[in-house]
Amino acid sequence: MVAQPSYGMFRCFSIIQALCFGLSLYLFMLFFGCMAAIFYSITAWLAPLVQSMGMSHSQSGLILTLFTAIQIPVSFLMPVLVSKIGGGKTWLLVCSLSELIGISLLMGHSLPWIATIFLGIGAGGLFPLALLIPIEEANSEEEATSWSAMMQFGGFMFGSIGPMLFGLTADVFDNFTPALIVIMDYIFNDFYYF
């Protein structure tokens, strides 16, 4: 009787194969990392940023609440829209452009409420769409599972440095504009996926 390979051995081989031969995986990881870095940076620094624009502490708290209140329903609605209408990559582009508009408005020190709406739509839509990428691109269930795990692991690791880099940039230049430029660079890196 010949022993059958276990799922663990297959999974290990699948991960090694993806690490060695999956350029797409690294692009997905970069996309997910940029998306996470943008979200974490905005969540951590939006209130201090709008305070530097002259808003009070309570107003900046309301801005952060608005950001969260918009992104939560958008994150639930986006997968429904994609399943009904289709065009996942188009929706990724729309959400990225929404974040780009929001960051541009903040860079111009104008309309922080409107900027927050755009940022909430972008952040709320990108996360569920990013989770769908390995499912749509992989050739098998096992590949989708291993790609998803590696994309999230690498992406969250990369994303975790976003707020620190944002704060460091703001401290070095004593201004939030260069830090917002770093966020815009993350958004443009997301465009590379398309």
Backbone as a chain_set.jsonl record, in Angstrom:
{"seq": "MVAQPSYGMFRCFSIIQALCFGLSLYLFMLFFGCMAAIFYSITAWLAPLVQSMGMSHSQSGLILTLFTAIQIPVSFLMPVLVSKIGGGKTWLLVCSLSELIGISLLMGHSLPWIATIFLGIGAGGLFPLALLIPIEEANSEEEATSWSAMMQFGGFMFGSIGPMLFGLTADVFDNFTPALIVIMDYIFNDFYYF", "coords": {"N": [[0.838, -1.176, 0.0], [0.657, 2.13, -0.955], [1.587, 5.178, 0.464], [-0.437, 8.032, 0.57], [0.14, 11.395, -0.436], [-0.003, 13.947, 2.001], [-2.326, 16.633, 2.708], [-0.948, 18.704, 3.869], [1.667, 18.409, 2.842], [1.15, 18.921, 0.152], [0.253, 21.547, 0.331], [2.548, 22.831, 1.275], [4.265, 22.438, -0.923], [2.81, 23.92, -2.773], [3.002, 26.525, -1.753], [5.792, 26.932, -1.896], [6.124, 26.725, -4.666], [4.616, 28.944, -5.499], [6.124, 30.996, -4.34], [8.507, 30.797, -5.764], [7.831, 30.988, -8.493], [5.778, 32.815, -8.923], [5.226, 35.698, -10.125], [2.967, 37.228, -10.387], [1.829, 36.879, -7.897], [3.504, 38.437, -6.263], [2.925, 40.952, -7.237], [0.238, 41.132, -6.488], [0.597, 41.065, -3.751], [2.027, 43.453, -3.37], [0.07, 45.273, -4.215], [-1.935, 44.762, -2.27], [-0.505, 45.451, 0.023], [0.006, 48.203, -0.419], [-2.626, 49.136, -0.441], [-3.39, 48.511, 2.207], [-1.526, 50.069, 3.632], [-2.313, 52.647, 2.911], [-4.915, 52.72, 4.009], [-4.378, 52.278, 6.809], [-2.725, 54.478, 7.331], [-4.379, 56.666, 6.767], [-6.398, 56.232, 8.652], [-4.934, 56.511, 11.029], [-3.832, 59.112, 10.835], [-5.638, 61.008, 9.837], [-7.27, 62.636, 11.539], [-5.31, 64.298, 13.007], [-4.267, 65.548, 10.739], [-6.42, 67.066, 9.623], [-6.8, 68.725, 11.775], [-4.526, 70.273, 11.625], [-5.278, 71.792, 9.537], [-6.922, 73.598, 10.646], [-9.218, 72.715, 11.904], [-11.238, 71.87, 14.758], [-10.706, 69.737, 17.689], [-13.014, 68.217, 18.177], [-14.323, 68.421, 15.705], [-12.447, 67.149, 14.071], [-12.615, 64.603, 15.1], [-15.195, 63.985, 14.281], [-14.783, 63.96, 11.547], [-13.159, 61.684, 11.277], [-14.991, 59.804, 12.175], [-16.911, 60.017, 10.147], [-15.397, 59.048, 7.988], [-15.122, 56.339, 8.748], [-17.829, 55.638, 8.948], [-18.651, 55.762, 6.318], [-16.997, 53.942, 4.938], [-17.646, 51.403, 5.958], [-20.367, 50.565, 5.105], [-19.842, 50.672, 2.347], [-17.913, 48.688, 2.027], [-19.444, 46.435, 2.364], [-21.268, 46.665, 0.283], [-19.764, 46.699, -2.085], [-18.805, 44.053, -2.976], [-21.298, 43.026, -3.721], [-22.06, 44.737, -5.793], [-20.042, 44.102, -7.652], [-20.641, 41.415, -8.149], [-23.168, 41.638, -9.302], [-22.927, 43.525, -11.402], [-20.386, 43.174, -12.442], [-16.968, 43.448, -13.683], [-14.599, 43.697, -11.952], [-11.927, 44.754, -11.93], [-12.393, 47.268, -12.959], [-13.902, 48.408, -10.902], [-11.928, 48.389, -8.934], [-10.239, 50.319, -9.989], [-11.956, 52.552, -9.899], [-12.314, 52.847, -7.115], [-9.659, 53.344, -6.354], [-9.193, 55.737, -7.713], [-11.041, 57.301, -6.357], [-9.843, 57.459, -3.824], [-7.555, 58.839, -4.608], [-8.626, 61.313, -5.411], [-9.62, 62.177, -2.934], [-7.211, 62.42, -1.424], [-5.943, 64.384, -2.956], [-7.661, 66.559, -2.551], [-7.229, 66.954, 0.183], [-4.552, 67.665, 0.085], [-4.744, 70.136, -1.101], [-5.715, 71.589, 0.969], [-8.437, 71.982, 1.216], [-11.956, 71.543, 1.531], [-12.295, 69.322, 3.541], [-14.335, 67.634, 4.447], [-15.6, 66.67, 2.136], [-13.392, 65.446, 0.975], [-13.01, 63.392, 2.822], [-15.257, 61.834, 2.37], [-14.717, 60.826, -0.204], [-12.353, 59.419, 0.429], [-13.365, 57.5, 2.226], [-15.08, 56.03, 0.561], [-13.217, 54.978, -1.255], [-11.421, 53.502, 0.451], [-13.23, 51.756, 1.658], [-14.1, 50.246, -0.505], [-11.804, 49.102, -1.675], [-10.68, 47.097, 0.006], [-12.475, 44.719, 0.166], [-12.473, 44.126, -2.546], [-9.78, 43.612, -3.034], [-9.486, 41.238, -1.657], [-10.766, 39.508, -3.337], [-9.106, 39.164, -5.517], [-7.062, 36.987, -5.57], [-8.804, 34.818, -5.793], [-10.055, 35.205, -8.241], [-7.889, 35.14, -10.004], [-6.351, 32.843, -9.631], [-5.604, 29.408, -10.585], [-6.644, 27.185, -9.373], [-8.41, 25.909, -6.464], [-6.663, 25.362, -4.356], [-4.418, 26.86, -5.082], [-5.529, 29.427, -5.019], [-6.089, 29.632, -2.292], [-3.491, 29.478, -1.118], [-2.273, 31.678, -2.376], [-3.89, 33.736, -1.433], [-3.357, 33.652, 1.319], [-0.597, 34.242, 1.361], [-0.575, 36.731, 0.055], [-2.056, 38.311, 1.831], [-0.498, 38.06, 4.163], [2.077, 39.152, 3.398], [1.161, 41.61, 2.442], [-0.154, 42.824, 4.662], [2.029, 43.018, 6.373], [3.674, 44.806, 4.961], [1.874, 46.943, 4.813], [1.684, 47.699, 7.463], [3.792, 49.384, 8.012], [3.049, 51.763, 6.942], [1.622, 53.929, 8.474], [3.724, 54.678, 10.206], [5.703, 55.539, 8.405], [4.294, 57.637, 7.222], [3.956, 59.363, 9.462], [6.662, 59.825, 10.113], [7.541, 61.122, 7.789], [5.905, 63.403, 7.89], [6.903, 64.534, 10.253], [9.635, 65.019, 9.618], [9.475, 66.889, 7.537], [7.896, 68.758, 8.709], [5.287, 69.147, 7.936], [2.266, 68.097, 6.413], [1.947, 67.684, 3.704], [4.136, 66.447, 2.141], [3.894, 63.857, 3.212], [1.372, 63.158, 2.324], [1.932, 63.028, -0.343], [3.474, 60.727, -0.388], [1.448, 58.881, 0.183], [-0.052, 59.223, -2.142], [1.761, 58.132, -3.919], [1.631, 55.455, -3.127], [-0.955, 54.934, -4.035], [-0.62, 55.245, -6.795], [1.098, 53.09, -7.174], [-0.743, 51.081, -6.758], [-2.167, 51.328, -9.137], [-0.517, 50.048, -10.899], [-1.206, 47.42, -10.875], [-3.41, 47.24, -12.528]], "CA": [[0.0, 0.0, 0.0], [1.452, 3.348, -1.088], [1.045, 6.289, 1.247], [-0.878, 9.186, -0.2], [0.681, 12.637, 0.118], [-0.97, 14.661, 2.831], [-2.662, 17.993, 2.286], [0.13, 19.575, 4.337], [2.771, 18.345, 1.883], [0.719, 19.618, -1.062], [0.208, 22.978, 0.64], [3.937, 23.284, 1.337], [4.729, 22.523, -2.3], [2.094, 25.013, -3.425], [3.589, 27.781, -1.277], [7.133, 27.04, -2.485], [5.938, 26.992, -6.096], [4.172, 30.33, -5.652], [7.246, 31.876, -4.01], [9.537, 30.725, -6.801], [7.404, 31.227, -9.865], [4.571, 33.629, -9.016], [5.371, 37.149, -10.198], [1.642, 37.782, -10.13], [1.639, 36.887, -6.454], [4.206, 39.588, -5.701], [2.147, 42.141, -7.616], [-0.937, 41.146, -5.62], [1.088, 41.412, -2.427], [2.324, 44.88, -3.407], [-1.218, 45.955, -4.258], [-2.577, 44.628, -0.964], [0.289, 46.235, 0.967], [-0.262, 49.629, -0.649], [-3.992, 49.381, 0.01], [-3.386, 48.482, 3.667], [-0.759, 51.223, 4.108], [-3.172, 53.823, 2.735], [-5.986, 52.658, 5.009], [-3.834, 52.478, 8.151], [-2.209, 55.844, 7.443], [-5.515, 57.588, 6.841], [-7.052, 56.018, 9.943], [-4.089, 57.034, 12.099], [-3.396, 60.494, 10.696], [-6.645, 61.925, 9.293], [-7.668, 63.63, 12.547], [-4.275, 65.325, 13.16], [-4.108, 66.277, 9.484], [-7.447, 68.103, 9.495], [-6.548, 69.703, 12.837], [-3.51, 71.195, 11.11], [-5.968, 72.662, 8.589], [-7.709, 74.543, 11.413], [-10.418, 72.129, 12.5], [-11.125, 71.594, 16.193], [-10.583, 68.324, 18.04], [-14.304, 67.541, 17.987], [-14.566, 68.323, 14.262], [-11.566, 66.121, 13.507], [-13.209, 63.33, 15.497], [-16.338, 63.756, 13.392], [-14.227, 63.606, 10.232], [-12.749, 60.278, 11.358], [-16.234, 59.033, 12.258], [-17.479, 60.003, 8.793], [-14.56, 58.123, 7.214], [-15.5, 54.987, 9.135], [-19.254, 55.419, 8.645], [-18.808, 55.567, 4.876], [-16.296, 52.759, 4.438], [-18.276, 50.145, 6.383], [-21.382, 50.096, 4.145], [-19.243, 50.479, 1.019], [-17.226, 47.39, 2.017], [-20.462, 45.397, 2.201], [-21.946, 46.827, -1.004], [-18.874, 46.523, -3.232], [-18.881, 42.704, -3.56], [-22.612, 42.863, -4.351], [-21.975, 45.437, -7.087], [-19.186, 43.332, -8.561], [-21.339, 40.2, -8.568], [-24.319, 41.993, -10.141], [-22.526, 44.298, -12.587], [-19.127, 42.654, -12.975], [-15.899, 44.431, -13.858], [-13.849, 43.884, -10.709], [-10.785, 45.658, -12.11], [-12.942, 48.622, -13.132], [-14.238, 48.897, -9.568], [-10.653, 48.683, -8.27], [-9.794, 51.608, -10.511], [-12.859, 53.583, -9.377], [-11.99, 53.048, -5.7], [-8.334, 53.981, -6.285], [-9.384, 57.14, -8.12], [-11.737, 57.963, -5.255], [-8.826, 57.801, -2.826], [-6.684, 59.86, -5.197], [-9.358, 62.581, -5.32], [-9.632, 62.561, -1.526], [-5.871, 62.877, -1.037], [-5.703, 65.651, -3.662], [-8.406, 67.608, -1.846], [-6.521, 67.238, 1.434], [-3.31, 68.377, -0.242], [-5.121, 71.513, -1.391], [-6.243, 72.166, 2.204], [-9.805, 72.434, 0.989], [-13.057, 70.589, 1.573], [-11.943, 68.067, 4.215], [-15.505, 66.765, 4.554], [-15.755, 66.013, 0.831], [-12.224, 64.566, 0.844], [-13.252, 62.231, 3.665], [-16.242, 60.989, 1.682], [-13.986, 60.105, -1.257], [-11.445, 58.471, 1.07], [-14.163, 56.411, 2.772], [-15.53, 55.188, -0.552], [-12.053, 54.248, -1.764], [-10.937, 52.527, 1.432], [-14.259, 50.748, 1.858], [-14.207, 49.385, -1.672], [-10.579, 48.398, -2.052], [-10.385, 45.902, 0.795], [-13.148, 43.502, -0.305], [-12.04, 43.822, -3.913], [-8.45, 43.014, -2.95], [-9.641, 39.856, -1.211], [-11.261, 38.709, -4.465], [-8.085, 39.026, -6.565], [-6.524, 35.626, -5.72], [-9.87, 33.901, -6.2], [-10.287, 35.396, -9.671], [-6.687, 34.946, -10.816], [-5.729, 31.532, -9.435], [-6.06, 28.321, -11.448], [-7.278, 26.13, -8.585], [-8.767, 26.312, -5.108], [-5.464, 25.327, -3.521], [-3.598, 28.009, -5.455], [-6.203, 30.617, -4.508], [-5.912, 29.651, -0.848], [-2.113, 29.822, -0.765], [-2.034, 33.056, -2.818], [-4.587, 34.636, -0.518], [-2.611, 33.691, 2.578], [0.677, 34.953, 1.176], [-0.878, 38.119, -0.283], [-2.444, 39.011, 3.046], [0.646, 38.118, 5.075], [3.022, 40.155, 2.908], [0.492, 42.905, 2.325], [-0.348, 43.427, 5.983], [3.352, 43.377, 6.891], [4.06, 46.038, 4.271], [0.926, 47.981, 5.189], [1.876, 48.135, 8.846], [4.779, 50.471, 8.099], [2.467, 52.974, 6.357], [1.448, 55.044, 9.409], [5.02, 55.125, 10.701], [6.322, 56.299, 7.33], [3.519, 58.874, 7.107], [4.323, 60.222, 10.586], [8.064, 60.219, 9.965], [7.604, 62.122, 6.715], [5.301, 64.644, 8.404], [7.823, 65.115, 11.24], [10.856, 65.49, 8.966], [9.187, 68.085, 6.741], [7.039, 69.626, 9.515], [4.171, 69.459, 7.04], [1.608, 66.854, 5.987], [1.905, 67.556, 2.243], [5.008, 65.367, 1.645], [3.339, 62.56, 3.625], [0.263, 62.884, 1.401], [2.559, 62.634, -1.614], [3.825, 59.313, -0.208], [0.194, 58.138, 0.033], [-0.381, 59.239, -3.574], [2.65, 57.16, -4.545], [1.027, 54.145, -2.87], [-2.115, 54.792, -4.923], [-0.101, 55.0, -8.142], [1.571, 51.702, -7.19], [-1.937, 50.251, -6.941], [-2.535, 51.377, -10.543], [0.334, 49.115, -11.655], [-1.927, 46.147, -10.963], [-4.38, 47.268, -13.62]], "C": [[0.884, 1.241, 0.0], [0.784, 4.471, -0.31], [0.689, 7.452, 0.316], [-0.265, 10.453, 0.406], [-0.392, 13.374, 0.895], [-1.228, 16.052, 2.255], [-1.552, 18.962, 2.698], [1.311, 19.579, 3.393], [2.412, 19.088, 0.607], [0.73, 21.119, -0.84], [1.62, 23.548, 0.682], [4.503, 23.435, -0.069], [4.094, 23.703, -3.025], [2.682, 26.369, -3.02], [4.971, 27.983, -1.871], [7.043, 27.364, -3.968], [5.529, 28.447, -6.311], [5.305, 31.306, -5.357], [8.276, 31.925, -5.13], [9.063, 31.224, -8.159], [6.26, 32.223, -10.009], [4.818, 35.119, -8.999], [4.044, 37.829, -9.921], [1.392, 37.885, -8.63], [2.309, 38.108, -5.827], [3.502, 40.896, -6.065], [0.893, 42.257, -6.746], [-0.546, 41.57, -4.208], [1.394, 42.906, -2.331], [1.033, 45.694, -3.416], [-1.874, 45.943, -2.882], [-1.834, 45.452, 0.087], [0.062, 47.723, 0.814], [-1.654, 50.001, -0.159], [-4.054, 49.442, 1.532], [-2.642, 49.696, 4.24], [-1.581, 52.504, 3.995], [-4.236, 53.842, 3.824], [-5.461, 52.95, 6.413], [-3.354, 53.914, 8.348], [-3.341, 56.856, 7.566], [-6.203, 57.453, 8.194], [-6.242, 56.65, 11.078], [-3.891, 58.542, 12.034], [-4.441, 61.467, 10.161], [-7.033, 63.004, 10.294], [-6.571, 64.68, 12.777], [-4.083, 66.171, 11.89], [-5.147, 67.382, 9.36], [-7.357, 69.116, 10.63], [-5.508, 70.717, 12.383], [-4.103, 72.156, 10.079], [-6.89, 73.646, 9.305], [-8.975, 73.986, 12.029], [-10.163, 71.833, 13.974], [-10.983, 70.091, 16.43], [-11.901, 67.589, 17.802], [-14.643, 67.409, 16.502], [-13.691, 67.238, 13.628], [-12.045, 64.725, 13.903], [-14.412, 62.974, 14.632], [-15.879, 63.366, 11.99], [-13.837, 62.128, 10.228], [-13.966, 59.357, 11.461], [-16.899, 58.93, 10.892], [-16.715, 59.029, 7.898], [-14.974, 56.677, 7.487], [-16.94, 54.669, 8.743], [-19.493, 55.205, 7.152], [-18.174, 54.247, 4.438], [-16.978, 51.459, 4.831], [-19.376, 49.708, 5.415], [-20.826, 49.867, 2.744], [-18.564, 49.113, 0.944], [-18.217, 46.232, 1.906], [-21.119, 45.458, 0.821], [-21.059, 46.499, -2.202], [-18.897, 45.101, -3.794], [-20.224, 42.437, -4.249], [-22.613, 43.528, -5.722], [-21.16, 44.639, -8.096], [-19.909, 42.081, -9.042], [-22.512, 40.506, -9.489], [-23.905, 42.624, -11.462], [-21.285, 43.717, -13.252], [-18.066, 43.741, -13.019], [-15.123, 44.728, -12.594], [-12.691, 44.841, -10.836], [-11.256, 47.093, -12.318], [-13.297, 49.217, -11.779], [-12.981, 49.181, -8.747], [-10.136, 50.051, -8.707], [-10.643, 52.75, -9.962], [-12.527, 53.891, -7.914], [-10.624, 53.722, -5.532], [-8.43, 55.452, -6.676], [-10.114, 57.933, -7.042], [-10.748, 58.364, -4.163], [-7.892, 58.891, -3.339], [-7.345, 61.24, -5.128], [-9.359, 63.075, -3.877], [-8.293, 63.093, -1.053], [-5.554, 64.214, -1.695], [-6.432, 66.803, -2.979], [-7.729, 67.959, -0.522], [-5.225, 67.994, 1.174], [-3.582, 69.849, -0.536], [-5.693, 72.249, -0.19], [-7.657, 72.703, 2.012], [-10.77, 71.262, 1.09], [-12.713, 69.269, 2.278], [-13.123, 67.11, 4.365], [-15.71, 65.98, 3.26], [-14.598, 65.034, 0.604], [-12.437, 63.277, 1.637], [-14.266, 61.28, 3.037], [-15.55, 60.171, 0.593], [-13.038, 59.059, -0.653], [-12.199, 57.271, 1.639], [-14.665, 55.461, 1.693], [-14.365, 54.345, -1.074], [-11.588, 53.161, -0.822], [-11.952, 51.405, 1.638], [-14.37, 49.782, 0.699], [-12.982, 48.563, -1.966], [-10.356, 47.099, -1.276], [-11.149, 44.673, 0.309], [-12.761, 43.128, -1.732], [-10.667, 43.159, -3.918], [-8.532, 41.552, -2.514], [-10.118, 38.939, -2.332], [-10.179, 38.408, -5.508], [-7.531, 37.605, -6.664], [-7.575, 34.624, -6.203], [-10.084, 33.98, -7.711], [-9.095, 34.993, -10.529], [-6.072, 33.549, -10.716], [-6.363, 30.485, -10.338], [-6.771, 27.207, -10.697], [-7.623, 26.673, -7.201], [-7.542, 26.366, -4.203], [-4.565, 26.524, -3.806], [-4.221, 29.302, -4.919], [-6.018, 30.752, -3.007], [-4.494, 30.072, -0.47], [-1.781, 31.251, -1.206], [-2.674, 34.052, -1.862], [-3.826, 34.776, 0.798], [-1.318, 34.492, 2.434], [0.446, 36.43, 0.856], [-1.229, 38.906, 0.976], [-1.279, 39.129, 4.028], [1.619, 39.215, 4.641], [2.413, 41.543, 2.851], [0.293, 43.583, 3.666], [0.986, 43.808, 6.617], [3.819, 44.694, 6.279], [3.168, 47.192, 4.713], [1.146, 48.528, 6.581], [2.905, 49.254, 8.982], [4.232, 51.792, 7.56], [2.307, 54.128, 7.336], [2.765, 55.582, 9.964], [5.729, 55.986, 9.655], [5.62, 57.64, 7.127], [3.918, 59.855, 8.209], [5.763, 60.712, 10.507], [8.219, 61.301, 8.905], [7.028, 63.451, 7.18], [6.224, 65.319, 9.412], [9.062, 65.713, 10.581], [10.6, 66.81, 8.23], [8.325, 69.1, 7.487], [5.815, 70.083, 8.725], [3.557, 68.121, 6.607], [1.651, 66.646, 4.475], [2.869, 66.49, 1.716], [4.5, 63.968, 2.036], [2.167, 62.174, 2.728], [0.793, 62.487, 0.024], [2.984, 61.17, -1.544], [2.576, 58.444, -0.383], [-0.217, 58.103, -1.442], [0.504, 58.252, -4.332], [2.13, 55.736, -4.33], [-0.146, 53.907, -3.824], [-1.651, 54.523, -6.352], [0.502, 53.599, -8.263], [0.406, 50.737, -7.348], [-2.36, 50.229, -8.407], [-1.714, 50.396, -11.376], [-0.365, 47.769, -11.832], [-2.839, 46.098, -12.188], [-3.678, 47.093, -14.945]], "O": [[1.758, 1.387, 0.855], [-0.424, 4.686, -0.413], [1.437, 7.79, -0.601], [-0.165, 10.569, 1.627], [-1.552, 13.415, 0.486], [-0.463, 16.567, 1.439], [-1.249, 19.915, 1.98], [1.908, 20.629, 3.155], [3.242, 19.797, 0.038], [1.161, 21.879, -1.707], [1.858, 24.643, 0.171], [5.147, 24.438, -0.377], [4.755, 24.399, -3.795], [2.839, 27.256, -3.86], [5.299, 29.087, -2.306], [7.804, 28.19, -4.471], [6.044, 29.108, -7.212], [5.441, 32.325, -6.034], [8.849, 32.978, -5.408], [9.841, 31.829, -8.896], [5.807, 32.459, -11.128], [4.641, 35.757, -7.961], [4.001, 38.887, -9.292], [0.813, 38.861, -8.153], [1.729, 38.744, -4.947], [3.492, 41.838, -5.273], [0.53, 43.353, -6.319], [-1.259, 42.33, -3.553], [1.064, 43.551, -1.336], [0.92, 46.691, -2.703], [-2.314, 46.98, -2.386], [-2.459, 46.079, 0.942], [-0.062, 48.437, 1.809], [-1.844, 51.047, 0.461], [-4.7, 50.329, 2.089], [-3.086, 50.284, 5.226], [-1.545, 53.349, 4.89], [-4.437, 54.861, 4.485], [-6.03, 53.774, 7.129], [-3.556, 54.497, 9.413], [-3.271, 57.787, 8.368], [-6.552, 58.458, 8.814], [-6.812, 57.257, 11.984], [-3.791, 59.192, 13.075], [-4.151, 62.658, 10.042], [-7.118, 64.176, 9.929], [-6.879, 65.872, 12.745], [-3.776, 67.36, 11.967], [-4.803, 68.517, 9.029], [-7.794, 70.256, 10.468], [-5.602, 71.896, 12.724], [-3.519, 73.198, 9.781], [-7.568, 74.442, 8.655], [-9.74, 74.74, 12.63], [-9.031, 71.579, 14.387], [-11.117, 69.284, 15.511], [-11.908, 66.472, 17.287], [-15.193, 66.39, 16.085], [-14.144, 66.499, 12.754], [-11.899, 63.775, 13.134], [-14.623, 61.81, 14.293], [-16.51, 62.542, 11.328], [-14.15, 61.404, 9.282], [-13.97, 58.261, 10.901], [-17.396, 57.866, 10.523], [-17.322, 58.273, 7.139], [-15.154, 55.89, 6.557], [-17.236, 53.573, 8.266], [-20.45, 54.529, 6.772], [-18.764, 53.514, 3.645], [-16.891, 50.485, 4.083], [-19.334, 48.574, 4.937], [-21.282, 48.973, 2.031], [-18.63, 48.448, -0.089], [-17.865, 45.163, 1.408], [-21.483, 44.426, 0.257], [-21.564, 46.062, -3.236], [-19.002, 44.951, -5.012], [-20.282, 41.71, -5.241], [-23.105, 42.957, -6.696], [-21.547, 44.516, -9.258], [-19.806, 41.72, -10.214], [-22.82, 39.708, -10.374], [-24.457, 42.301, -12.514], [-21.148, 43.76, -14.474], [-18.247, 44.823, -12.46], [-14.999, 45.888, -12.2], [-12.477, 45.667, -9.947], [-10.582, 48.032, -11.894], [-13.03, 50.392, -11.526], [-12.967, 50.117, -7.947], [-9.656, 50.836, -7.889], [-10.111, 53.799, -9.598], [-12.465, 55.056, -7.52], [-10.458, 54.576, -4.661], [-7.817, 56.31, -6.04], [-9.829, 59.113, -6.84], [-10.809, 59.477, -3.64], [-7.485, 59.77, -2.579], [-6.679, 62.227, -4.815], [-9.127, 64.257, -3.624], [-8.239, 64.106, -0.357], [-4.96, 65.087, -1.063], [-5.883, 67.896, -2.845], [-7.664, 69.13, -0.148], [-4.844, 68.865, 1.956], [-2.747, 70.708, -0.253], [-6.111, 73.401, -0.308], [-8.026, 73.737, 2.568], [-10.422, 70.126, 0.767], [-12.829, 68.205, 1.671], [-12.927, 65.896, 4.405], [-15.961, 64.776, 3.287], [-14.803, 63.928, 0.103], [-12.084, 62.194, 1.171], [-14.142, 60.062, 3.162], [-15.772, 58.966, 0.482], [-12.934, 57.945, -1.166], [-11.72, 56.141, 1.542], [-14.676, 54.244, 1.88], [-14.513, 53.145, -1.305], [-11.382, 52.021, -1.239], [-11.577, 50.24, 1.776], [-14.702, 48.613, 0.897], [-13.094, 47.439, -2.457], [-9.893, 46.11, -1.844], [-10.517, 43.648, 0.055], [-12.725, 41.948, -2.082], [-10.415, 42.251, -4.71], [-7.736, 40.724, -2.956], [-9.898, 37.729, -2.282], [-10.335, 37.479, -6.301], [-7.526, 37.048, -7.762], [-7.256, 33.691, -6.939], [-10.271, 32.961, -8.376], [-9.272, 34.549, -11.663], [-5.351, 33.123, -11.618], [-7.494, 30.639, -10.798], [-7.431, 26.37, -11.312], [-7.184, 27.758, -6.819], [-7.39, 27.281, -3.394], [-4.016, 27.129, -2.886], [-3.508, 30.172, -4.42], [-5.814, 31.855, -2.5], [-4.311, 30.925, 0.399], [-1.081, 31.966, -0.489], [-2.082, 35.077, -1.523], [-3.67, 35.879, 1.323], [-0.991, 35.318, 3.286], [1.189, 37.288, 1.332], [-0.761, 40.029, 1.167], [-1.093, 40.173, 4.652], [1.946, 40.104, 5.428], [3.069, 42.533, 3.173], [0.541, 44.781, 3.802], [1.068, 44.812, 7.325], [4.297, 45.583, 6.982], [3.655, 48.295, 4.96], [0.834, 49.687, 6.855], [2.888, 49.993, 9.967], [4.877, 52.831, 7.704], [2.808, 55.22, 7.066], [2.914, 56.787, 10.168], [6.288, 57.034, 9.979], [6.271, 58.657, 6.888], [4.185, 61.026, 7.94], [6.048, 61.873, 10.798], [8.943, 62.277, 9.103], [7.593, 64.508, 6.898], [6.323, 66.546, 9.43], [9.491, 66.805, 10.953], [11.412, 67.732, 8.295], [8.05, 70.181, 6.966], [5.37, 71.226, 8.827], [4.271, 67.13, 6.456], [1.411, 65.533, 4.008], [2.449, 65.677, 0.893], [4.66, 63.013, 1.276], [1.987, 60.999, 2.409], [0.167, 61.7, -0.685], [2.868, 60.446, -2.533], [2.635, 57.393, -1.022], [-0.678, 57.073, -1.935], [0.05, 57.609, -5.278], [2.182, 54.909, -5.241], [-0.307, 52.809, -4.356], [-2.216, 53.675, -7.042], [0.431, 52.985, -9.327], [0.539, 49.696, -7.992], [-2.865, 49.21, -8.88], [-2.16, 49.96, -12.437], [-0.14, 47.067, -12.819], [-3.014, 45.047, -12.804], [-4.326, 47.088, -15.991]]}, "num_chains": 1, "name": "protein.A"}
